Amino acid sequence: MMRLVLTGKFSNQWGAEHLVLRGFEQLGHAVKPLSLDSEVLASVTGSPGDIDLIVVMQGYGVHPRAFTRLRDRLGAPMVLWHGEVMSREWPTADQVVQGKAQQLGRIAPAFDLVLHNCMCCLSTVEKLGAKRVAWCPVNGIDPDRHRRVSVPKTYDVGFYGWPSPRRESWMGALREAGISVMWPQPREGVYGETLTEFINQCRGILNMHYSDTLNTECRVYEALGCGVPVVSEPVSMPALFPPGGGVLYCETPLEMAAALKDLLANDGVEAARLGARGHTLVHEHYTYRQRCQQLLETVSREISHG
């Protein structure tokens, strides 16, 4: 059993921090959750040897000195587990990616190891000042939350996520191609158990990137966790979801429209088959318990023997 400090924003019971906490506990480790707040981190007391590892989720909004002082007090290695997509060309990327890169660059040097969700971002994270970088996906599924539920298939196609000009453009092209998409807006409260029910009401879920920067969104995991296939733009880590593994890839809105029509033909028989394959993939290989085990193995390799 390891003794861990897990720091993050625990306001959302369905957020990654809570799911990671559950994953570590399911593995039998003792975890002390701490709110990602400078005052909270400053109030932590302890001696070297009390804690084996400090894991910080995202880390935004806290001065790097708060992290280094926490590590010095507890005398334990400290890793940052980061999930925000970073473009290889981040200095010339869109403003959203630039902002994320700047925030990461301020805190990355404070950590013994930065674990990033996306393999294609590792060189960028290194350029931003991280001492050591390794790949460890932060996205996954919790079998108690991302699951099949018995509800009618009310919608052929669904999507959820924040609006952006790029997404609006793709949606417009899909409408012109005769595809109707149910897209509840985030402010309508589509999250938690309501989100699980919404996904299960759809025969297929779309995955469209917020900007031109490639990503492998948690939406892919969540939909497949519910047994619903995903029709997606190319993602940043296609090896995680190979052909036939629950995801169909499309380069353009017209390709997406054609793929959806084929998927939904014959009363959605192919959609159900593809969704079942994706469900098996994520529930057998991509649970948060497995992600947490992968983190511990990566830390052991990179820090203990690095």
mmCIF file of C-alpha atoms in Angstrom:
data_model
loop_
_atom_site.group_PDB
_atom_site.id
_atom_site.type_symbol
_atom_site.label_atom_id
_atom_site.label_comp_id
_atom_site.label_asym_id
_atom_site.label_seq_id
_atom_site.Cartn_x
_atom_site.Cartn_y
_atom_site.Cartn_z
ATOM 1 C CA MET A 1 0.000 0.000 0.000
ATOM 2 C CA MET A 2 1.224 3.480 -0.907
ATOM 3 C CA ARG A 3 0.454 6.688 0.934
ATOM 4 C CA LEU A 4 -0.560 9.375 -1.532
ATOM 5 C CA VAL A 5 -1.512 13.028 -1.506
ATOM 6 C CA LEU A 6 -3.856 13.861 -4.397
ATOM 7 C CA THR A 7 -4.319 17.553 -5.132
ATOM 8 C CA GLY A 8 -6.978 18.884 -7.484
ATOM 9 C CA LYS A 9 -10.392 20.464 -7.826
ATOM 10 C CA PHE A 10 -12.869 18.142 -6.135
ATOM 11 C CA SER A 11 -15.998 20.250 -6.648
ATOM 12 C CA ASN A 12 -17.509 17.885 -9.241
ATOM 13 C CA GLN A 13 -18.216 14.294 -8.172
ATOM 14 C CA TRP A 14 -17.939 13.261 -11.834
ATOM 15 C CA GLY A 15 -14.695 15.157 -12.446
ATOM 16 C CA ALA A 16 -11.389 13.440 -13.153
ATOM 17 C CA GLU A 17 -10.099 14.186 -9.645
ATOM 18 C CA HIS A 18 -12.853 12.163 -7.979
ATOM 19 C CA LEU A 19 -12.542 9.359 -10.507
ATOM 20 C CA VAL A 20 -8.776 9.198 -9.964
ATOM 21 C CA LEU A 21 -9.311 9.196 -6.191
ATOM 22 C CA ARG A 22 -11.671 6.231 -6.569
ATOM 23 C CA GLY A 23 -9.145 4.486 -8.804
ATOM 24 C CA PHE A 24 -6.329 4.742 -6.262
ATOM 25 C CA GLU A 25 -8.610 3.619 -3.445
ATOM 26 C CA GLN A 26 -9.794 0.635 -5.484
ATOM 27 C CA LEU A 27 -6.140 -0.374 -5.771
ATOM 28 C CA GLY A 28 -5.907 -0.341 -1.978
ATOM 29 C CA HIS A 29 -3.808 2.798 -1.520
ATOM 30 C CA ALA A 30 -4.282 5.383 1.233
ATOM 31 C CA VAL A 31 -5.101 8.724 -0.395
ATOM 32 C CA LYS A 32 -5.336 12.154 1.202
ATOM 33 C CA PRO A 33 -7.273 14.510 -1.121
ATOM 34 C CA LEU A 34 -6.319 18.183 -1.011
ATOM 35 C CA SER A 35 -8.098 21.086 -2.688
ATOM 36 C CA LEU A 36 -6.016 22.844 -5.334
ATOM 37 C CA ASP A 37 -5.648 26.043 -3.326
ATOM 38 C CA SER A 38 -2.481 27.826 -2.164
ATOM 39 C CA GLU A 39 -3.771 28.332 1.384
ATOM 40 C CA VAL A 40 -4.825 24.710 1.712
ATOM 41 C CA LEU A 41 -1.463 23.485 0.451
ATOM 42 C CA ALA A 42 0.360 25.843 2.845
ATOM 43 C CA SER A 43 -1.568 24.422 5.799
ATOM 44 C CA VAL A 44 -0.454 20.828 5.211
ATOM 45 C CA THR A 45 1.870 19.493 7.894
ATOM 46 C CA GLY A 46 3.964 16.368 7.882
ATOM 47 C CA SER A 47 7.445 14.939 7.960
ATOM 48 C CA PRO A 48 9.582 13.235 5.352
ATOM 49 C CA GLY A 49 8.555 9.600 5.213
ATOM 50 C CA ASP A 50 4.874 10.220 5.985
ATOM 51 C CA ILE A 51 3.904 10.300 2.293
ATOM 52 C CA ASP A 52 5.229 8.229 -0.622
ATOM 53 C CA LEU A 53 4.011 10.355 -3.530
ATOM 54 C CA ILE A 54 2.293 13.679 -4.256
ATOM 55 C CA VAL A 55 0.066 13.760 -7.348
ATOM 56 C CA VAL A 56 -1.228 17.115 -8.608
ATOM 57 C CA MET A 57 -4.039 17.215 -11.169
ATOM 58 C CA GLN A 58 -3.723 20.066 -13.713
ATOM 59 C CA GLY A 59 -2.253 22.527 -11.191
ATOM 60 C CA TYR A 60 -3.651 25.724 -12.690
ATOM 61 C CA GLY A 61 -4.210 28.759 -10.476
ATOM 62 C CA VAL A 62 -1.543 27.978 -7.861
ATOM 63 C CA HIS A 63 1.875 29.629 -7.611
ATOM 64 C CA PRO A 64 4.691 27.139 -8.271
ATOM 65 C CA ARG A 65 6.277 27.991 -4.917
ATOM 66 C CA ALA A 66 3.240 26.492 -3.162
ATOM 67 C CA PHE A 67 4.006 23.163 -4.834
ATOM 68 C CA THR A 68 7.732 23.179 -4.120
ATOM 69 C CA ARG A 69 7.129 24.053 -0.458
ATOM 70 C CA LEU A 70 4.627 21.200 -0.157
ATOM 71 C CA ARG A 71 7.149 18.784 -1.619
ATOM 72 C CA ASP A 72 9.899 20.045 0.693
ATOM 73 C CA ARG A 73 7.717 19.672 3.797
ATOM 74 C CA LEU A 74 6.568 16.151 2.958
ATOM 75 C CA GLY A 75 9.843 15.005 1.452
ATOM 76 C CA ALA A 76 8.112 13.007 -1.275
ATOM 77 C CA PRO A 77 8.437 13.052 -5.063
ATOM 78 C CA MET A 78 5.814 15.216 -6.731
ATOM 79 C CA VAL A 79 4.262 14.652 -10.145
ATOM 80 C CA LEU A 80 1.907 16.745 -12.237
ATOM 81 C CA TRP A 81 -0.767 14.787 -14.121
ATOM 82 C CA HIS A 82 -1.858 17.068 -16.942
ATOM 83 C CA GLY A 83 -4.594 16.528 -19.474
ATOM 84 C CA GLU A 84 -4.932 19.736 -21.479
ATOM 85 C CA VAL A 85 -3.994 19.406 -25.134
ATOM 86 C CA MET A 86 -0.846 21.256 -26.223
ATOM 87 C CA SER A 87 -0.023 21.828 -29.871
ATOM 88 C CA ARG A 88 3.491 21.195 -31.149
ATOM 89 C CA GLU A 89 3.240 24.672 -32.650
ATOM 90 C CA TRP A 90 1.820 26.236 -29.503
ATOM 91 C CA PRO A 91 3.443 29.693 -29.959
ATOM 92 C CA THR A 92 1.363 30.147 -33.139
ATOM 93 C CA ALA A 93 -1.663 28.094 -32.056
ATOM 94 C CA ASP A 94 -5.088 29.485 -31.255
ATOM 95 C CA GLN A 95 -5.498 31.630 -28.146
ATOM 96 C CA VAL A 96 -7.030 28.820 -26.071
ATOM 97 C CA VAL A 97 -4.017 26.545 -26.587
ATOM 98 C CA GLN A 98 -1.585 29.437 -26.076
ATOM 99 C CA GLY A 99 -3.212 30.247 -22.748
ATOM 100 C CA LYS A 100 -3.018 26.650 -21.559
ATOM 101 C CA ALA A 101 0.626 26.395 -22.602
ATOM 102 C CA GLN A 102 1.526 29.570 -20.732
ATOM 103 C CA GLN A 103 -0.145 28.312 -17.561
ATOM 104 C CA LEU A 104 1.631 24.977 -17.804
ATOM 105 C CA GLY A 105 4.959 26.665 -18.446
ATOM 106 C CA ARG A 106 4.677 28.583 -15.167
ATOM 107 C CA ILE A 107 4.258 25.486 -13.008
ATOM 108 C CA ALA A 108 5.935 22.607 -14.876
ATOM 109 C CA PRO A 109 9.506 23.259 -13.607
ATOM 110 C CA ALA A 110 8.315 22.809 -9.999
ATOM 111 C CA PHE A 111 7.634 19.083 -10.481
ATOM 112 C CA ASP A 112 9.925 16.079 -10.486
ATOM 113 C CA LEU A 113 7.892 14.597 -13.324
ATOM 114 C CA VAL A 114 5.128 15.835 -15.616
ATOM 115 C CA LEU A 115 2.797 13.139 -16.914
ATOM 116 C CA HIS A 116 0.768 14.168 -19.927
ATOM 117 C CA ASN A 117 -2.417 12.724 -21.329
ATOM 118 C CA CYS A 118 -1.297 12.900 -24.964
ATOM 119 C CA MET A 119 1.849 11.408 -26.518
ATOM 120 C CA CYS A 120 2.010 14.092 -29.195
ATOM 121 C CA CYS A 121 2.338 16.812 -26.529
ATOM 122 C CA LEU A 122 5.420 15.469 -24.727
ATOM 123 C CA SER A 123 8.008 17.465 -26.664
ATOM 124 C CA THR A 124 5.991 20.649 -26.163
ATOM 125 C CA VAL A 125 5.736 20.051 -22.412
ATOM 126 C CA GLU A 126 9.498 19.531 -22.303
ATOM 127 C CA LYS A 127 10.060 22.813 -24.139
ATOM 128 C CA LEU A 128 7.848 24.528 -21.561
ATOM 129 C CA GLY A 129 10.389 23.712 -18.854
ATOM 130 C CA ALA A 130 9.468 20.328 -17.390
ATOM 131 C CA LYS A 131 12.430 18.492 -15.832
ATOM 132 C CA ARG A 132 11.165 15.089 -16.927
ATOM 133 C CA VAL A 133 8.175 14.161 -19.087
ATOM 134 C CA ALA A 134 6.322 10.893 -19.686
ATOM 135 C CA TRP A 135 3.057 9.753 -21.213
ATOM 136 C CA CYS A 136 0.227 8.619 -18.954
ATOM 137 C CA PRO A 137 -3.385 9.060 -20.103
ATOM 138 C CA VAL A 138 -5.609 10.846 -17.603
ATOM 139 C CA ASN A 139 -8.838 10.080 -19.461
ATOM 140 C CA GLY A 140 -10.691 6.851 -18.788
ATOM 141 C CA ILE A 141 -13.974 5.404 -17.578
ATOM 142 C CA ASP A 142 -15.477 4.518 -14.241
ATOM 143 C CA PRO A 143 -17.609 1.375 -14.678
ATOM 144 C CA ASP A 144 -20.074 2.581 -12.029
ATOM 145 C CA ARG A 145 -20.663 5.834 -13.890
ATOM 146 C CA HIS A 146 -19.944 5.250 -17.580
ATOM 147 C CA ARG A 147 -22.276 2.358 -18.258
ATOM 148 C CA ARG A 148 -25.286 1.147 -20.188
ATOM 149 C CA VAL A 149 -28.673 2.192 -18.820
ATOM 150 C CA SER A 150 -32.070 1.032 -20.014
ATOM 151 C CA VAL A 151 -33.604 4.025 -21.831
ATOM 152 C CA PRO A 152 -35.212 4.373 -25.279
ATOM 153 C CA LYS A 153 -33.009 5.428 -28.200
ATOM 154 C CA THR A 154 -34.563 8.867 -28.532
ATOM 155 C CA TYR A 155 -31.902 10.395 -30.808
ATOM 156 C CA ASP A 156 -30.021 9.015 -33.774
ATOM 157 C CA VAL A 157 -27.015 11.287 -33.271
ATOM 158 C CA GLY A 158 -25.875 13.288 -30.268
ATOM 159 C CA PHE A 159 -23.060 15.630 -29.328
ATOM 160 C CA TYR A 160 -22.137 17.459 -26.141
ATOM 161 C CA GLY A 161 -19.465 20.059 -25.449
ATOM 162 C CA TRP A 162 -18.866 23.790 -25.524
ATOM 163 C CA PRO A 163 -19.692 25.688 -28.729
ATOM 164 C CA SER A 164 -16.904 27.048 -30.904
ATOM 165 C CA PRO A 165 -16.831 28.520 -34.414
ATOM 166 C CA ARG A 166 -15.246 25.321 -35.704
ATOM 167 C CA ARG A 167 -17.912 23.084 -34.180
ATOM 168 C CA GLU A 168 -20.688 25.367 -35.396
ATOM 169 C CA SER A 169 -19.265 25.143 -38.917
ATOM 170 C CA TRP A 170 -19.208 21.343 -38.855
ATOM 171 C CA MET A 171 -22.739 21.225 -37.459
ATOM 172 C CA GLY A 172 -23.949 23.486 -40.249
ATOM 173 C CA ALA A 173 -22.384 21.228 -42.866
ATOM 174 C CA LEU A 174 -23.969 18.161 -41.286
ATOM 175 C CA ARG A 175 -27.405 19.827 -41.331
ATOM 176 C CA GLU A 176 -26.980 20.607 -45.031
ATOM 177 C CA ALA A 177 -26.131 16.938 -45.598
ATOM 178 C CA GLY A 178 -29.384 15.896 -43.919
ATOM 179 C CA ILE A 179 -27.993 14.899 -40.506
ATOM 180 C CA SER A 180 -29.879 16.080 -37.438
ATOM 181 C CA VAL A 181 -27.794 16.233 -34.252
ATOM 182 C CA MET A 182 -29.105 16.631 -30.719
ATOM 183 C CA TRP A 183 -26.701 19.090 -29.059
ATOM 184 C CA PRO A 184 -27.748 20.147 -25.546
ATOM 185 C CA GLN A 185 -25.770 23.192 -24.476
ATOM 186 C CA PRO A 186 -23.440 22.855 -21.449
ATOM 187 C CA ARG A 187 -25.366 25.492 -19.496
ATOM 188 C CA GLU A 188 -28.390 23.185 -19.627
ATOM 189 C CA GLY A 189 -26.676 20.961 -17.061
ATOM 190 C CA VAL A 190 -25.870 17.902 -19.150
ATOM 191 C CA TYR A 191 -23.347 16.209 -16.880
ATOM 192 C CA GLY A 192 -23.184 13.454 -14.305
ATOM 193 C CA GLU A 193 -26.002 10.929 -14.382
ATOM 194 C CA THR A 194 -27.935 13.142 -16.811
ATOM 195 C CA LEU A 195 -25.048 12.879 -19.268
ATOM 196 C CA THR A 196 -24.914 9.092 -18.946
ATOM 197 C CA GLU A 197 -28.630 8.939 -19.697
ATOM 198 C CA PHE A 198 -28.274 11.305 -22.671
ATOM 199 C CA ILE A 199 -25.465 9.220 -24.198
ATOM 200 C CA ASN A 200 -27.552 6.062 -23.824
ATOM 201 C CA GLN A 201 -30.470 7.780 -25.574
ATOM 202 C CA CYS A 202 -28.304 8.194 -28.712
ATOM 203 C CA ARG A 203 -27.482 5.603 -31.355
ATOM 204 C CA GLY A 204 -24.206 7.398 -32.053
ATOM 205 C CA ILE A 205 -22.127 10.207 -30.536
ATOM 206 C CA LEU A 206 -20.090 12.723 -32.531
ATOM 207 C CA ASN A 207 -16.610 13.841 -31.541
ATOM 208 C CA MET A 208 -15.532 17.212 -32.953
ATOM 209 C CA HIS A 209 -12.535 19.215 -31.757
ATOM 210 C CA TYR A 210 -12.975 22.628 -30.200
ATOM 211 C CA SER A 211 -10.186 24.057 -32.392
ATOM 212 C CA ASP A 212 -7.858 22.843 -35.148
ATOM 213 C CA THR A 213 -5.556 21.325 -32.530
ATOM 214 C CA LEU A 214 -5.923 17.537 -32.426
ATOM 215 C CA ASN A 215 -7.145 15.977 -29.202
ATOM 216 C CA THR A 216 -8.461 12.661 -27.868
ATOM 217 C CA GLU A 217 -11.387 13.915 -25.829
ATOM 218 C CA CYS A 218 -12.871 12.265 -22.752
ATOM 219 C CA ARG A 219 -16.120 12.222 -24.750
ATOM 220 C CA VAL A 220 -14.790 9.231 -26.706
ATOM 221 C CA TYR A 221 -14.217 7.221 -23.529
ATOM 222 C CA GLU A 222 -17.537 8.255 -21.989
ATOM 223 C CA ALA A 223 -19.616 7.310 -25.007
ATOM 224 C CA LEU A 224 -17.911 3.951 -25.458
ATOM 225 C CA GLY A 225 -18.250 3.316 -21.741
ATOM 226 C CA CYS A 226 -22.009 3.505 -22.299
ATOM 227 C CA GLY A 227 -21.810 1.181 -25.294
ATOM 228 C CA VAL A 228 -22.516 3.927 -27.845
ATOM 229 C CA PRO A 229 -20.267 4.180 -30.928
ATOM 230 C CA VAL A 230 -18.379 7.375 -31.782
ATOM 231 C CA VAL A 231 -18.040 9.039 -35.173
ATOM 232 C CA SER A 232 -15.049 11.319 -34.872
ATOM 233 C CA GLU A 233 -12.587 13.540 -36.592
ATOM 234 C CA PRO A 234 -9.051 12.111 -36.514
ATOM 235 C CA VAL A 235 -7.789 12.158 -32.928
ATOM 236 C CA SER A 236 -4.352 12.746 -31.443
ATOM 237 C CA MET A 237 -3.953 9.133 -30.243
ATOM 238 C CA PRO A 238 -5.700 6.862 -32.780
ATOM 239 C CA ALA A 239 -3.747 3.822 -31.550
ATOM 240 C CA LEU A 240 -5.915 3.806 -28.426
ATOM 241 C CA PHE A 241 -9.032 3.372 -30.566
ATOM 242 C CA PRO A 242 -8.075 1.269 -33.605
ATOM 243 C CA PRO A 243 -10.476 0.609 -36.495
ATOM 244 C CA GLY A 244 -13.396 -1.504 -35.378
ATOM 245 C CA GLY A 245 -12.823 -0.582 -31.748
ATOM 246 C CA GLY A 246 -15.913 1.562 -31.406
ATOM 247 C CA VAL A 247 -14.806 4.662 -33.352
ATOM 248 C CA LEU A 248 -15.249 5.640 -37.008
ATOM 249 C CA TYR A 249 -12.876 8.368 -38.251
ATOM 250 C CA CYS A 250 -13.835 11.035 -40.798
ATOM 251 C CA GLU A 251 -11.747 13.820 -42.315
ATOM 252 C CA THR A 252 -14.605 16.131 -43.340
ATOM 253 C CA PRO A 253 -18.232 16.855 -42.408
ATOM 254 C CA LEU A 254 -19.377 15.177 -45.627
ATOM 255 C CA GLU A 255 -17.461 12.015 -44.743
ATOM 256 C CA MET A 256 -18.994 12.184 -41.286
ATOM 257 C CA ALA A 257 -22.496 12.478 -42.712
ATOM 258 C CA ALA A 258 -21.946 9.457 -44.978
ATOM 259 C CA ALA A 259 -20.512 7.414 -42.101
ATOM 260 C CA LEU A 260 -23.496 8.264 -39.916
ATOM 261 C CA LYS A 261 -25.988 7.238 -42.586
ATOM 262 C CA ASP A 262 -24.230 3.881 -42.966
ATOM 263 C CA LEU A 263 -23.993 3.432 -39.206
ATOM 264 C CA LEU A 264 -27.684 4.086 -38.662
ATOM 265 C CA ALA A 265 -28.960 1.950 -41.550
ATOM 266 C CA ASN A 266 -30.973 -1.200 -40.848
ATOM 267 C CA ASP A 267 -32.366 0.186 -37.618
ATOM 268 C CA GLY A 268 -28.898 0.831 -36.190
ATOM 269 C CA VAL A 269 -27.671 -2.785 -36.218
ATOM 270 C CA GLU A 270 -24.127 -1.717 -37.121
ATOM 271 C CA ALA A 271 -24.207 1.034 -34.491
ATOM 272 C CA ALA A 272 -25.086 -1.483 -31.793
ATOM 273 C CA ARG A 273 -22.345 -3.867 -32.939
ATOM 274 C CA LEU A 274 -19.684 -1.160 -33.041
ATOM 275 C CA GLY A 275 -20.817 0.227 -29.697
ATOM 276 C CA ALA A 276 -20.478 -3.203 -28.103
ATOM 277 C CA ARG A 277 -16.889 -3.481 -29.322
ATOM 278 C CA GLY A 278 -16.046 -0.069 -27.930
ATOM 279 C CA HIS A 279 -17.708 -0.927 -24.627
ATOM 280 C CA THR A 280 -15.521 -4.015 -24.284
ATOM 281 C CA LEU A 281 -12.376 -2.064 -25.170
ATOM 282 C CA VAL A 282 -12.734 0.686 -22.579
ATOM 283 C CA HIS A 283 -14.117 -1.478 -19.771
ATOM 284 C CA GLU A 284 -11.310 -4.011 -20.177
ATOM 285 C CA HIS A 285 -8.403 -1.612 -20.706
ATOM 286 C CA TYR A 286 -9.208 2.035 -19.904
ATOM 287 C CA THR A 287 -10.727 2.193 -16.426
ATOM 288 C CA TYR A 288 -9.515 4.787 -13.938
ATOM 289 C CA ARG A 289 -8.235 1.987 -11.740
ATOM 290 C CA GLN A 290 -5.986 0.910 -14.609
ATOM 291 C CA ARG A 291 -4.959 4.513 -15.291
ATOM 292 C CA CYS A 292 -3.886 4.913 -11.659
ATOM 293 C CA GLN A 293 -1.879 1.711 -11.796
ATOM 294 C CA GLN A 294 -0.220 2.944 -14.991
ATOM 295 C CA LEU A 295 0.670 6.207 -13.238
ATOM 296 C CA LEU A 296 2.352 4.396 -10.345
ATOM 297 C CA GLU A 297 4.300 2.157 -12.706
ATOM 298 C CA THR A 298 5.391 5.151 -14.785
ATOM 299 C CA VAL A 299 6.501 7.091 -11.695
ATOM 300 C CA SER A 300 8.478 4.089 -10.463
ATOM 301 C CA ARG A 301 10.209 3.779 -13.821
ATOM 302 C CA GLU A 302 10.866 7.470 -14.408
ATOM 303 C CA ILE A 303 11.780 8.617 -10.889
ATOM 304 C CA SER A 304 12.930 5.596 -8.918
ATOM 305 C CA HIS A 305 14.996 4.196 -11.761
ATOM 306 C CA GLY A 306 15.278 7.207 -14.066
#
